[in-house]
Amino acid sequence: MSNLSKLQTLQHPLFEQYKLNVQIKRDDLLDPIISGNKWRKLKYNLQHVKEKGYQGILSFGGAYSNHIHALAYACNKYSLNAVGIIRGEAHYANNFTLSKAKQWGMNLQFVDRMTYRLRDNSEYLQRLSQQYPDHYIIPEGGSNTLALKGVAEICHELDQQTQFDTLITPVGSAGTISGLISGDNNQHKILGIAVLKQTDYLTKEVKVLLNDKEDKLFNHWQILNSYHDGGYAKFSPDNLKKLQDFSAITGVPFEPVYSGKMIIALLDLITTNYFQPHHNIVLLHTGGLQGLGGLIEQNKLKADEWPLPLELQAQ
Ligand SMILES: *Cc1c(COP(=O)(O)O)cnc(C)c1O
């Protein structure tokens, strides 16, 4: 897996009209299977697991989780066992995402919503580590301290690649934005677009992950909460159309759950004059394109309108 992702300038009539320079950091191209931030977050976790001599990794996710998909693939590559605690029913094991995880050797354990809610509970975690000794436990989404270290490398790469004012990322569990904030160290503005509803807790989560509860270390970041478009993995037909148009104009593929919401937010922020002319914007493409397979399978997207990258099509 490559470590440096390319930075690409985007052409769009709106950027010209508002005199903005917009570039995109193509972390979706880091690896054909683990596209995006999930690889950044796993990198130092895998290294730690190997160094400490664990036999495998246990983690948590939903039935179409990009993190579970990436973890299963990475563990297979690194000859580690993988256990996925999955929210939902056993028949999900045959869906687009989990059938691959299973092929890569992940042990899928399905739990009900009540049990899944215990995923950060210390007694529950202790029970799991008794049940799976020699397994290192990584939280949902892969967001832990080691994940931040991997994500921070994006900022070090950007320092070599360009000068810019604002870096924009989608926000789910907040591991990625936290890694960017620490890697950037108050040099630029870091702007997060929350993809879930009711995300007031996210700001607190970032401060916990950064160990900056009193706002002493980092102050140059913000999470915008109004672009969730109805909630996690929800999207309106209007915004889907806007995203398709944006992909067609720029030639860059997006999916509507994460990176798509960042694009919709970007377009709205531009047309409401959020950015001064000549502002330099960098978008982080967090990947997650495997998610398209699940959305197509659930008839939430049409297969002919949302082509899957070739590497992800093969069964
Ligand atoms: C997981 C994910 C995110 C969100 O990252 P967090 O670290 O959970 O905030 C963004 N984009 C994609 C494609 C993802 O898979």
mmCIF file of C-alpha atoms and ligand atoms in Angstrom:
data_model
loop_
_atom_site.group_PDB
_atom_site.id
_atom_site.type_symbol
_atom_site.label_atom_id
_atom_site.label_comp_id
_atom_site.label_asym_id
_atom_site.label_seq_id
_atom_site.Cartn_x
_atom_site.Cartn_y
_atom_site.Cartn_z
ATOM 1 C CA MET A 1 0.000 0.000 0.000
ATOM 2 C CA SER A 2 1.318 3.360 -0.998
ATOM 3 C CA ASN A 3 1.868 6.051 1.588
ATOM 4 C CA LEU A 4 1.678 9.248 -0.385
ATOM 5 C CA SER A 5 -1.564 10.188 -2.054
ATOM 6 C CA LYS A 6 -1.709 12.639 -4.894
ATOM 7 C CA LEU A 7 -3.100 16.128 -4.719
ATOM 8 C CA GLN A 8 -5.207 17.186 -7.674
ATOM 9 C CA THR A 9 -6.619 20.551 -8.726
ATOM 10 C CA LEU A 10 -10.349 20.530 -9.425
ATOM 11 C CA GLN A 11 -11.926 22.478 -12.270
ATOM 12 C CA HIS A 12 -15.497 23.661 -11.800
ATOM 13 C CA PRO A 13 -17.339 26.743 -13.104
ATOM 14 C CA LEU A 14 -18.338 27.699 -9.565
ATOM 15 C CA PHE A 15 -14.718 27.798 -8.443
ATOM 16 C CA GLU A 16 -13.917 30.152 -11.315
ATOM 17 C CA GLN A 17 -16.909 32.342 -10.622
ATOM 18 C CA TYR A 18 -15.989 32.733 -6.950
ATOM 19 C CA LYS A 19 -12.234 32.862 -7.684
ATOM 20 C CA LEU A 20 -11.402 29.906 -5.493
ATOM 21 C CA ASN A 21 -8.579 27.419 -5.789
ATOM 22 C CA VAL A 22 -9.827 23.945 -4.874
ATOM 23 C CA GLN A 23 -7.613 20.894 -4.662
ATOM 24 C CA ILE A 24 -8.414 17.387 -3.539
ATOM 25 C CA LYS A 25 -6.155 14.984 -1.652
ATOM 26 C CA ARG A 26 -6.916 11.647 -3.290
ATOM 27 C CA ASP A 27 -6.707 9.282 -0.351
ATOM 28 C CA ASP A 28 -9.305 7.216 -2.210
ATOM 29 C CA LEU A 29 -6.423 6.147 -4.459
ATOM 30 C CA LEU A 30 -4.099 4.990 -1.653
ATOM 31 C CA ASP A 31 -5.160 1.404 -2.177
ATOM 32 C CA PRO A 32 -7.708 -0.154 -4.554
ATOM 33 C CA ILE A 33 -9.492 -2.086 -1.791
ATOM 34 C CA ILE A 34 -8.966 -0.083 1.403
ATOM 35 C CA SER A 35 -9.750 3.231 -0.128
ATOM 36 C CA GLY A 36 -9.205 6.236 2.053
ATOM 37 C CA ASN A 37 -8.978 7.173 5.667
ATOM 38 C CA LYS A 38 -9.549 3.680 7.039
ATOM 39 C CA TRP A 39 -6.076 2.698 5.850
ATOM 40 C CA ARG A 40 -4.546 5.808 7.462
ATOM 41 C CA LYS A 41 -6.266 4.887 10.726
ATOM 42 C CA LEU A 42 -5.191 1.241 10.645
ATOM 43 C CA LYS A 43 -1.558 1.766 9.719
ATOM 44 C CA TYR A 44 -0.064 2.292 13.182
ATOM 45 C CA ASN A 45 -2.600 -0.013 14.800
ATOM 46 C CA LEU A 46 -1.332 -2.850 12.603
ATOM 47 C CA GLN A 47 2.253 -1.970 13.416
ATOM 48 C CA HIS A 48 1.467 -1.949 17.155
ATOM 49 C CA VAL A 49 -0.320 -5.297 16.943
ATOM 50 C CA LYS A 50 2.615 -6.891 15.143
ATOM 51 C CA GLU A 51 5.162 -5.422 17.574
ATOM 52 C CA LYS A 52 3.245 -6.557 20.634
ATOM 53 C CA GLY A 53 2.718 -10.027 19.209
ATOM 54 C CA TYR A 54 -1.077 -10.065 19.213
ATOM 55 C CA GLN A 55 -2.631 -12.795 17.077
ATOM 56 C CA GLY A 56 -5.490 -10.702 15.791
ATOM 57 C CA ILE A 57 -7.695 -7.614 15.952
ATOM 58 C CA LEU A 58 -11.285 -7.281 17.138
ATOM 59 C CA SER A 59 -13.440 -4.320 16.216
ATOM 60 C CA PHE A 60 -17.016 -3.124 15.741
ATOM 61 C CA GLY A 61 -19.172 -1.915 12.887
ATOM 62 C CA GLY A 62 -22.466 -1.778 11.054
ATOM 63 C CA ALA A 63 -23.413 -4.144 8.256
ATOM 64 C CA TYR A 64 -21.868 -1.970 5.511
ATOM 65 C CA SER A 65 -18.993 -0.525 7.508
ATOM 66 C CA ASN A 66 -15.980 0.770 5.563
ATOM 67 C CA HIS A 67 -13.895 0.172 8.666
ATOM 68 C CA ILE A 68 -14.868 -3.512 8.927
ATOM 69 C CA HIS A 69 -14.204 -3.972 5.207
ATOM 70 C CA ALA A 70 -10.765 -2.353 5.516
ATOM 71 C CA LEU A 71 -9.888 -4.195 8.718
ATOM 72 C CA ALA A 72 -10.768 -7.608 7.278
ATOM 73 C CA TYR A 73 -8.653 -6.951 4.207
ATOM 74 C CA ALA A 74 -5.691 -5.579 6.166
ATOM 75 C CA CYS A 75 -5.697 -8.450 8.669
ATOM 76 C CA ASN A 76 -5.733 -10.907 5.788
ATOM 77 C CA LYS A 77 -2.742 -9.153 4.226
ATOM 78 C CA TYR A 78 -0.842 -9.023 7.521
ATOM 79 C CA SER A 79 -1.669 -12.639 8.497
ATOM 80 C CA LEU A 80 -3.688 -11.613 11.550
ATOM 81 C CA ASN A 81 -6.986 -12.991 12.782
ATOM 82 C CA ALA A 82 -9.909 -10.599 12.557
ATOM 83 C CA VAL A 83 -13.099 -10.564 14.613
ATOM 84 C CA GLY A 84 -15.927 -8.234 13.620
ATOM 85 C CA ILE A 85 -18.671 -7.510 16.140
ATOM 86 C CA ILE A 86 -21.463 -6.506 13.779
ATOM 87 C CA ARG A 87 -24.699 -4.707 14.656
ATOM 88 C CA GLY A 88 -27.588 -6.652 13.149
ATOM 89 C CA GLU A 89 -28.755 -10.043 11.993
ATOM 90 C CA ALA A 90 -26.718 -12.968 10.723
ATOM 91 C CA HIS A 91 -28.105 -12.815 7.170
ATOM 92 C CA TYR A 92 -26.085 -9.608 6.651
ATOM 93 C CA ALA A 93 -23.068 -11.901 6.334
ATOM 94 C CA ASN A 94 -24.029 -12.310 2.671
ATOM 95 C CA ASN A 95 -24.216 -8.620 1.840
ATOM 96 C CA PHE A 96 -21.781 -6.775 -0.433
ATOM 97 C CA THR A 97 -19.452 -5.629 2.346
ATOM 98 C CA LEU A 98 -19.520 -8.513 4.790
ATOM 99 C CA SER A 99 -19.335 -11.294 2.201
ATOM 100 C CA LYS A 100 -15.921 -9.883 1.299
ATOM 101 C CA ALA A 101 -14.899 -9.551 4.942
ATOM 102 C CA LYS A 102 -15.846 -13.204 5.382
ATOM 103 C CA GLN A 103 -13.847 -14.230 2.301
ATOM 104 C CA TRP A 104 -10.833 -12.465 3.750
ATOM 105 C CA GLY A 105 -11.244 -14.619 6.841
ATOM 106 C CA MET A 106 -12.979 -12.316 9.303
ATOM 107 C CA ASN A 107 -14.929 -14.040 12.065
ATOM 108 C CA LEU A 108 -18.275 -12.205 12.023
ATOM 109 C CA GLN A 109 -20.236 -12.077 15.266
ATOM 110 C CA PHE A 110 -23.686 -10.554 15.009
ATOM 111 C CA VAL A 111 -25.154 -8.778 18.034
ATOM 112 C CA ASP A 112 -28.450 -6.997 18.682
ATOM 113 C CA ARG A 113 -28.648 -3.237 19.086
ATOM 114 C CA MET A 114 -28.660 -3.422 22.880
ATOM 115 C CA THR A 115 -25.426 -5.375 22.947
ATOM 116 C CA TYR A 116 -23.861 -3.228 20.258
ATOM 117 C CA ARG A 117 -24.488 -0.175 22.409
ATOM 118 C CA LEU A 118 -22.030 -1.624 24.926
ATOM 119 C CA ARG A 119 -19.143 -1.335 22.448
ATOM 120 C CA ASP A 120 -17.280 1.207 24.610
ATOM 121 C CA ASN A 121 -18.315 -0.286 27.966
ATOM 122 C CA SER A 122 -15.280 -1.483 29.897
ATOM 123 C CA GLU A 123 -16.920 -4.606 31.392
ATOM 124 C CA TYR A 124 -18.161 -5.691 27.986
ATOM 125 C CA LEU A 125 -14.732 -5.082 26.479
ATOM 126 C CA GLN A 126 -13.138 -7.088 29.257
ATOM 127 C CA ARG A 127 -15.477 -9.988 28.530
ATOM 128 C CA LEU A 128 -14.574 -9.801 24.847
ATOM 129 C CA SER A 129 -10.865 -9.861 25.569
ATOM 130 C CA GLN A 130 -11.379 -12.961 27.723
ATOM 131 C CA GLN A 131 -13.333 -14.537 24.894
ATOM 132 C CA TYR A 132 -10.727 -13.530 22.301
ATOM 133 C CA PRO A 133 -7.388 -13.536 24.101
ATOM 134 C CA ASP A 134 -4.431 -12.252 22.071
ATOM 135 C CA HIS A 135 -6.737 -9.923 20.150
ATOM 136 C CA TYR A 136 -6.155 -6.196 20.167
ATOM 137 C CA ILE A 137 -9.439 -4.271 20.386
ATOM 138 C CA ILE A 138 -9.988 -1.249 18.165
ATOM 139 C CA PRO A 139 -13.081 0.957 18.653
ATOM 140 C CA GLU A 140 -15.810 1.433 16.047
ATOM 141 C CA GLY A 141 -14.592 3.351 13.010
ATOM 142 C CA GLY A 142 -10.997 2.593 13.997
ATOM 143 C CA SER A 143 -10.730 5.859 15.903
ATOM 144 C CA ASN A 144 -8.106 5.642 18.630
ATOM 145 C CA THR A 145 -4.843 7.405 19.453
ATOM 146 C CA LEU A 146 -2.828 5.307 17.002
ATOM 147 C CA ALA A 147 -5.318 6.184 14.272
ATOM 148 C CA LEU A 148 -4.673 9.881 14.836
ATOM 149 C CA LYS A 149 -0.971 9.350 14.224
ATOM 150 C CA GLY A 150 -1.666 7.761 10.830
ATOM 151 C CA VAL A 151 -4.106 10.482 9.780
ATOM 152 C CA ALA A 152 -1.698 13.224 10.894
ATOM 153 C CA GLU A 153 0.634 12.093 8.115
ATOM 154 C CA ILE A 154 -1.829 13.558 5.608
ATOM 155 C CA CYS A 155 -0.885 16.997 6.936
ATOM 156 C CA HIS A 156 2.816 16.289 6.671
ATOM 157 C CA GLU A 157 2.303 15.254 3.044
ATOM 158 C CA LEU A 158 0.266 18.380 2.334
ATOM 159 C CA ASP A 159 3.062 20.536 3.742
ATOM 160 C CA GLN A 160 5.259 19.107 0.990
ATOM 161 C CA GLN A 161 2.600 19.318 -1.708
ATOM 162 C CA THR A 162 0.976 22.751 -1.492
ATOM 163 C CA GLN A 163 0.069 25.897 0.399
ATOM 164 C CA PHE A 164 -3.544 26.304 1.411
ATOM 165 C CA ASP A 165 -5.933 28.024 3.819
ATOM 166 C CA THR A 166 -8.635 25.490 4.681
ATOM 167 C CA LEU A 167 -8.695 21.700 4.766
ATOM 168 C CA ILE A 168 -12.153 20.111 4.647
ATOM 169 C CA THR A 169 -13.074 16.568 5.712
ATOM 170 C CA PRO A 170 -16.253 14.597 6.355
ATOM 171 C CA VAL A 171 -16.743 13.634 10.015
ATOM 172 C CA GLY A 172 -18.175 10.349 11.306
ATOM 173 C CA SER A 173 -16.620 9.137 14.541
ATOM 174 C CA ALA A 174 -14.219 12.133 14.544
ATOM 175 C CA GLY A 175 -10.966 10.149 14.414
ATOM 176 C CA THR A 176 -10.013 11.591 11.061
ATOM 177 C CA ILE A 177 -10.615 15.236 11.901
ATOM 178 C CA SER A 178 -8.804 14.763 15.213
ATOM 179 C CA GLY A 179 -5.779 13.341 13.411
ATOM 180 C CA LEU A 180 -5.815 16.247 10.973
ATOM 181 C CA ILE A 181 -6.075 18.784 13.782
ATOM 182 C CA SER A 182 -3.092 17.299 15.577
ATOM 183 C CA GLY A 183 -1.031 16.881 12.400
ATOM 184 C CA ASP A 184 -1.786 20.401 11.251
ATOM 185 C CA ASN A 185 -1.018 21.940 14.623
ATOM 186 C CA ASN A 186 -2.958 25.213 14.100
ATOM 187 C CA GLN A 187 -1.302 26.073 10.786
ATOM 188 C CA HIS A 188 -4.497 26.030 8.716
ATOM 189 C CA LYS A 189 -8.226 26.013 9.277
ATOM 190 C CA ILE A 190 -9.609 22.459 9.570
ATOM 191 C CA LEU A 191 -13.282 22.288 8.691
ATOM 192 C CA GLY A 192 -15.316 19.140 9.388
ATOM 193 C CA ILE A 193 -18.670 18.257 7.836
ATOM 194 C CA ALA A 194 -20.710 16.023 10.154
ATOM 195 C CA VAL A 195 -22.457 13.243 8.240
ATOM 196 C CA LEU A 196 -24.714 12.264 11.156
ATOM 197 C CA LYS A 197 -27.608 14.043 12.810
ATOM 198 C CA GLN A 198 -27.424 15.323 16.401
ATOM 199 C CA THR A 199 -23.689 15.655 16.487
ATOM 200 C CA ASP A 200 -23.170 18.170 19.264
ATOM 201 C CA TYR A 201 -21.160 15.472 21.037
ATOM 202 C CA LEU A 202 -18.588 15.408 18.234
ATOM 203 C CA THR A 203 -16.778 18.534 19.349
ATOM 204 C CA LYS A 204 -16.352 16.962 22.773
ATOM 205 C CA GLU A 205 -15.220 13.705 21.170
ATOM 206 C CA VAL A 206 -12.496 15.546 19.238
ATOM 207 C CA LYS A 207 -11.243 17.139 22.457
ATOM 208 C CA VAL A 208 -11.178 13.737 24.164
ATOM 209 C CA LEU A 209 -9.281 12.124 21.279
ATOM 210 C CA LEU A 210 -6.819 15.036 21.207
ATOM 211 C CA ASN A 211 -6.559 15.163 24.985
ATOM 212 C CA ASP A 212 -7.379 18.866 24.740
ATOM 213 C CA LYS A 213 -10.428 19.204 26.971
ATOM 214 C CA GLU A 214 -9.612 22.757 27.992
ATOM 215 C CA ASP A 215 -8.951 24.060 24.477
ATOM 216 C CA LYS A 216 -5.339 24.795 25.261
ATOM 217 C CA LEU A 217 -3.693 23.091 22.300
ATOM 218 C CA PHE A 218 -5.883 23.417 19.248
ATOM 219 C CA ASN A 219 -8.234 26.210 18.276
ATOM 220 C CA HIS A 220 -8.226 26.370 14.495
ATOM 221 C CA TRP A 221 -10.961 23.906 13.673
ATOM 222 C CA GLN A 222 -14.719 23.654 13.468
ATOM 223 C CA ILE A 223 -17.391 21.029 12.746
ATOM 224 C CA LEU A 224 -20.470 22.083 10.778
ATOM 225 C CA ASN A 225 -23.603 20.169 11.806
ATOM 226 C CA SER A 226 -26.153 21.225 9.207
ATOM 227 C CA TYR A 227 -25.164 19.091 6.210
ATOM 228 C CA HIS A 228 -26.295 15.619 7.349
ATOM 229 C CA ASP A 229 -29.192 15.700 4.825
ATOM 230 C CA GLY A 230 -31.534 13.732 7.102
ATOM 231 C CA GLY A 231 -29.029 11.593 8.973
ATOM 232 C CA TYR A 232 -26.391 8.943 8.533
ATOM 233 C CA ALA A 233 -26.525 7.269 5.094
ATOM 234 C CA LYS A 234 -29.583 9.368 4.166
ATOM 235 C CA PHE A 235 -29.581 11.681 1.185
ATOM 236 C CA SER A 236 -32.123 13.616 -0.854
ATOM 237 C CA PRO A 237 -32.598 13.071 -4.609
ATOM 238 C CA ASP A 238 -31.585 16.706 -5.151
ATOM 239 C CA ASN A 239 -28.255 16.272 -3.455
ATOM 240 C CA LEU A 240 -27.615 12.963 -5.212
ATOM 241 C CA LYS A 241 -28.098 14.746 -8.515
ATOM 242 C CA LYS A 242 -25.773 17.575 -7.455
ATOM 243 C CA LEU A 243 -23.140 15.042 -6.462
ATOM 244 C CA GLN A 244 -23.426 13.173 -9.763
ATOM 245 C CA ASP A 245 -23.049 16.434 -11.648
ATOM 246 C CA PHE A 246 -20.025 17.347 -9.559
ATOM 247 C CA SER A 247 -18.406 13.976 -10.288
ATOM 248 C CA ALA A 248 -19.123 14.364 -13.999
ATOM 249 C CA ILE A 249 -17.567 17.848 -14.112
ATOM 250 C CA THR A 250 -14.492 17.034 -12.033
ATOM 251 C CA GLY A 251 -13.985 13.399 -13.059
ATOM 252 C CA VAL A 252 -13.633 12.345 -9.414
ATOM 253 C CA PRO A 253 -15.846 9.556 -8.009
ATOM 254 C CA PHE A 254 -17.650 10.146 -4.700
ATOM 255 C CA GLU A 255 -20.123 8.219 -2.569
ATOM 256 C CA PRO A 256 -23.053 9.962 -0.889
ATOM 257 C CA VAL A 257 -22.574 8.815 2.736
ATOM 258 C CA TYR A 258 -19.337 10.648 3.574
ATOM 259 C CA SER A 259 -17.405 12.438 0.849
ATOM 260 C CA GLY A 260 -20.649 13.338 -0.935
ATOM 261 C CA LYS A 261 -21.873 15.306 2.053
ATOM 262 C CA MET A 262 -18.601 17.203 2.097
ATOM 263 C CA ILE A 263 -19.124 18.141 -1.558
ATOM 264 C CA ILE A 264 -22.709 19.289 -0.985
ATOM 265 C CA ALA A 265 -21.468 21.371 1.950
ATOM 266 C CA LEU A 266 -18.648 22.844 -0.155
ATOM 267 C CA LEU A 267 -21.044 23.939 -2.896
ATOM 268 C CA ASP A 268 -23.373 25.529 -0.364
ATOM 269 C CA LEU A 269 -20.570 27.293 1.507
ATOM 270 C CA ILE A 270 -19.227 28.710 -1.747
ATOM 271 C CA THR A 271 -22.542 30.102 -2.931
ATOM 272 C CA THR A 272 -23.217 31.646 0.483
ATOM 273 C CA ASN A 273 -19.860 33.466 0.330
ATOM 274 C CA TYR A 274 -18.288 31.575 3.185
ATOM 275 C CA PHE A 275 -14.888 31.796 1.483
ATOM 276 C CA GLN A 276 -13.147 35.029 0.456
ATOM 277 C CA PRO A 277 -11.962 35.222 -3.168
ATOM 278 C CA HIS A 278 -8.546 33.581 -3.742
ATOM 279 C CA HIS A 279 -9.047 31.290 -0.776
ATOM 280 C CA ASN A 280 -7.145 28.008 -1.181
ATOM 281 C CA ILE A 281 -9.188 24.982 -0.243
ATOM 282 C CA VAL A 282 -8.047 21.381 0.066
ATOM 283 C CA LEU A 283 -10.681 18.637 0.227
ATOM 284 C CA LEU A 284 -9.751 15.315 1.776
ATOM 285 C CA HIS A 285 -11.182 12.473 -0.294
ATOM 286 C CA THR A 286 -11.703 9.893 2.449
ATOM 287 C CA GLY A 287 -12.562 7.115 -0.013
ATOM 288 C CA GLY A 288 -15.205 4.644 1.130
ATOM 289 C CA LEU A 289 -16.218 3.804 -2.423
ATOM 290 C CA GLN A 290 -16.933 0.188 -1.462
ATOM 291 C CA GLY A 291 -20.014 1.641 0.263
ATOM 292 C CA LEU A 292 -21.557 2.178 -3.162
ATOM 293 C CA GLY A 293 -21.880 -1.602 -3.512
ATOM 294 C CA GLY A 294 -24.119 -1.815 -0.457
ATOM 295 C CA LEU A 295 -26.208 1.182 -1.467
ATOM 296 C CA ILE A 296 -26.783 -0.365 -4.900
ATOM 297 C CA GLU A 297 -27.617 -3.722 -3.316
ATOM 298 C CA GLN A 298 -30.229 -2.004 -1.122
ATOM 299 C CA ASN A 299 -31.659 -0.185 -4.162
ATOM 300 C CA LYS A 300 -30.741 3.180 -2.698
ATOM 301 C CA LEU A 301 -28.647 3.939 -5.776
ATOM 302 C CA LYS A 302 -28.897 2.784 -9.386
ATOM 303 C CA ALA A 303 -26.020 0.580 -10.541
ATOM 304 C CA ASP A 304 -25.753 2.236 -13.955
ATOM 305 C CA GLU A 305 -25.518 5.718 -12.409
ATOM 306 C CA TRP A 306 -22.932 4.888 -9.725
ATOM 307 C CA PRO A 307 -20.206 2.748 -11.270
ATOM 308 C CA LEU A 308 -18.094 0.831 -8.781
ATOM 309 C CA PRO A 309 -14.326 0.898 -9.233
ATOM 310 C CA LEU A 310 -13.274 -2.306 -11.027
ATOM 311 C CA GLU A 311 -11.220 -3.696 -8.145
ATOM 312 C CA LEU A 312 -14.289 -3.577 -5.924
ATOM 313 C CA GLN A 313 -16.540 -5.324 -8.403
ATOM 314 C CA ALA A 314 -14.676 -8.626 -8.479
ATOM 315 C CA GLN A 315 -16.139 -11.216 -6.127
HETATM 316 C C1 LIG B 1 -15.199 6.373 8.267
HETATM 317 C C2 LIG B 1 -15.249 7.353 7.168
HETATM 318 C C3 LIG B 1 -15.254 8.743 7.395
HETATM 319 C C4 LIG B 1 -15.326 9.324 8.763
HETATM 320 O O1 LIG B 1 -14.141 9.229 9.462
HETATM 321 P P1 LIG B 1 -14.139 9.363 11.034
HETATM 322 O O2 LIG B 1 -12.739 9.193 11.406
HETATM 323 O O3 LIG B 1 -15.018 8.239 11.566
HETATM 324 O O4 LIG B 1 -14.709 10.671 11.390
HETATM 325 C C5 LIG B 1 -15.225 9.597 6.307
HETATM 326 N N1 LIG B 1 -15.229 9.111 5.066
HETATM 327 C C6 LIG B 1 -15.248 7.808 4.804
HETATM 328 C C7 LIG B 1 -15.282 7.361 3.397
HETATM 329 C C8 LIG B 1 -15.262 6.882 5.829
HETATM 330 O O5 LIG B 1 -15.291 5.566 5.553
#
